[in-house]
Short mmCIF file of C-alpha atoms in Angstrom, two decimals:
data_model
loop_
_atom_site.label_atom_id
_atom_site.label_comp_id
_atom_site.label_asym_id
_atom_site.label_seq_id
_atom_site.Cartn_x
_atom_site.Cartn_y
_atom_site.Cartn_z
CA UNK A 1 17.93 7.17 2.18
CA UNK A 2 15.78 6.02 4.96
CA UNK A 3 12.17 7.06 5.23
CA UNK A 4 11.38 9.49 8.12
CA UNK A 5 7.84 10.16 9.37
CA UNK A 6 6.87 13.61 10.72
CA UNK A 7 3.98 13.91 13.31
CA UNK A 8 1.41 16.48 12.22
CA UNK A 9 -2.21 17.59 12.72
CA UNK A 10 -4.10 16.46 9.73
CA UNK A 11 -5.64 19.41 7.84
CA UNK A 12 -7.45 17.27 5.11
CA UNK A 13 -8.69 13.76 5.59
CA UNK A 14 -6.45 11.00 4.09
CA UNK A 15 -6.05 7.25 3.86
CA UNK A 16 -3.59 5.42 6.13
CA UNK A 17 -0.80 3.77 4.00
CA UNK A 18 -0.62 0.87 6.58
CA UNK A 19 -4.31 -0.07 7.33
CA UNK A 20 -6.13 1.76 4.55
CA UNK A 21 -8.70 3.39 6.79
CA UNK A 22 -9.52 7.08 6.85
CA UNK A 23 -7.59 9.54 8.89
CA UNK A 24 -9.97 12.28 9.64
CA UNK A 25 -9.19 16.09 9.77
CA UNK A 26 -8.00 17.26 13.15
CA UNK A 27 -6.35 13.87 14.11
CA UNK A 28 -2.61 13.53 14.74
CA UNK A 29 -0.84 11.33 12.16
CA UNK A 30 2.48 10.61 10.70
CA UNK A 31 3.50 11.90 7.15
CA UNK A 32 6.45 10.97 5.05
CA UNK A 33 7.91 13.55 2.76
CA UNK A 34 9.67 10.97 0.76
CA UNK A 35 6.78 8.73 -0.21
CA UNK A 36 3.96 11.47 0.29
CA UNK A 37 2.13 8.95 2.53
CA UNK A 38 0.28 9.28 5.66
CA UNK A 39 -0.36 6.77 8.47
CA UNK A 40 -2.04 6.58 11.85
CA UNK A 41 0.18 7.05 14.84
CA UNK A 42 -1.29 3.73 16.25
CA UNK A 43 -0.32 1.95 13.04
CA UNK A 44 3.35 3.14 13.53
CA UNK A 45 3.07 1.83 17.19
CA UNK A 46 1.71 -1.56 16.13
CA UNK A 47 4.46 -1.98 13.46
CA UNK A 48 7.10 -1.39 16.08
CA UNK A 49 5.52 -4.00 18.51
CA UNK A 50 5.01 -6.59 15.91
CA UNK A 51 7.81 -6.64 13.47
CA UNK A 52 6.45 -9.18 10.88
CA UNK A 53 6.78 -9.00 7.16
CA UNK A 54 3.58 -8.12 5.45
CA UNK A 55 3.07 -10.69 2.51
CA UNK A 56 1.21 -9.12 -0.43
CA UNK A 57 -1.18 -10.54 -2.74
CA UNK A 58 -0.73 -10.50 -6.43
CA UNK A 59 -3.23 -7.99 -8.07
CA UNK A 60 -3.72 -10.30 -11.01
CA UNK A 61 -3.94 -13.88 -9.69
CA UNK A 62 -4.62 -13.24 -5.95
CA UNK A 63 -1.96 -15.64 -4.67
CA UNK A 64 0.86 -14.67 -2.31
CA UNK A 65 3.19 -12.44 -4.32
CA UNK A 66 6.39 -13.96 -2.85
CA UNK A 67 7.76 -10.86 -1.23
CA UNK A 68 10.83 -12.40 0.31
CA UNK A 69 12.07 -13.78 -3.07
CA UNK A 70 10.98 -10.68 -5.02
CA UNK A 71 13.74 -8.80 -6.96
CA UNK A 72 12.30 -5.51 -5.77
CA UNK A 73 12.01 -6.47 -2.23
CA UNK A 74 14.81 -4.15 -0.95
CA UNK A 75 13.07 -1.06 -2.40
CA UNK A 76 9.46 -1.99 -1.78
CA UNK A 77 7.30 -0.01 0.54
CA UNK A 78 4.65 -2.73 1.06
CA UNK A 79 2.08 -0.26 2.62
CA UNK A 80 2.17 1.78 -0.59
CA UNK A 81 2.26 -0.96 -3.22
CA UNK A 82 -0.04 -3.50 -1.45
CA UNK A 83 -2.85 -3.05 -4.04
CA UNK A 84 -0.65 -2.87 -7.13
CA UNK A 85 1.82 -5.80 -6.58
CA UNK A 86 2.19 -8.43 -9.26
CA UNK A 87 3.93 -11.78 -8.57
CA UNK A 88 6.92 -12.77 -10.69
CA UNK A 89 4.97 -15.53 -12.40
CA UNK A 90 2.21 -13.08 -13.61
CA UNK A 91 4.84 -10.58 -14.52
CA UNK A 92 6.52 -13.21 -16.83
CA UNK A 93 3.33 -13.88 -18.73
CA UNK A 94 3.57 -12.51 -22.34
CA UNK A 95 0.30 -10.55 -21.80
CA UNK A 96 1.18 -9.33 -18.38
CA UNK A 97 -0.02 -5.73 -18.92
CA UNK A 98 -3.31 -6.95 -20.51
CA UNK A 99 -3.85 -9.39 -17.63
CA UNK A 100 -3.29 -6.43 -15.19
CA UNK A 101 -5.73 -4.16 -16.98
CA UNK A 102 -8.41 -7.04 -17.03
CA UNK A 103 -7.83 -7.58 -13.23
CA UNK A 104 -8.35 -3.92 -12.63
CA UNK A 105 -11.43 -3.69 -14.76
CA UNK A 106 -12.90 -6.75 -12.99
CA UNK A 107 -12.14 -5.28 -9.52
CA UNK A 108 -13.57 -1.85 -10.47
CA UNK A 109 -16.81 -3.49 -11.67
CA UNK A 110 -17.11 -5.37 -8.32
CA UNK A 111 -16.48 -2.33 -6.25
CA UNK A 112 -19.09 -0.35 -8.03
CA UNK A 113 -21.89 -2.93 -7.29
#
């Protein structure tokens, strides 16, 4: 099932699934019922003009996640998983979950400063 986007007037501010910036109340945006995501109209236009593959960074190690070779690539919505992606190498580690938790706590501490 392909994802379809509906143009609407934003009632509550939200965060763009593509660029991560705020979408204020009263602005027109695109909303996806399937993924429950919202994005700027201009982000949709830019995506159509520049059809490049967005390479994600691994949440744990910070290196390129290797999107083109990923086993989940066909089902991946990169705009939504961009901050949660884990590369295959980190996923193969015996303590993958613990490493993910540690990376999360480290990033949360840095953000709160």
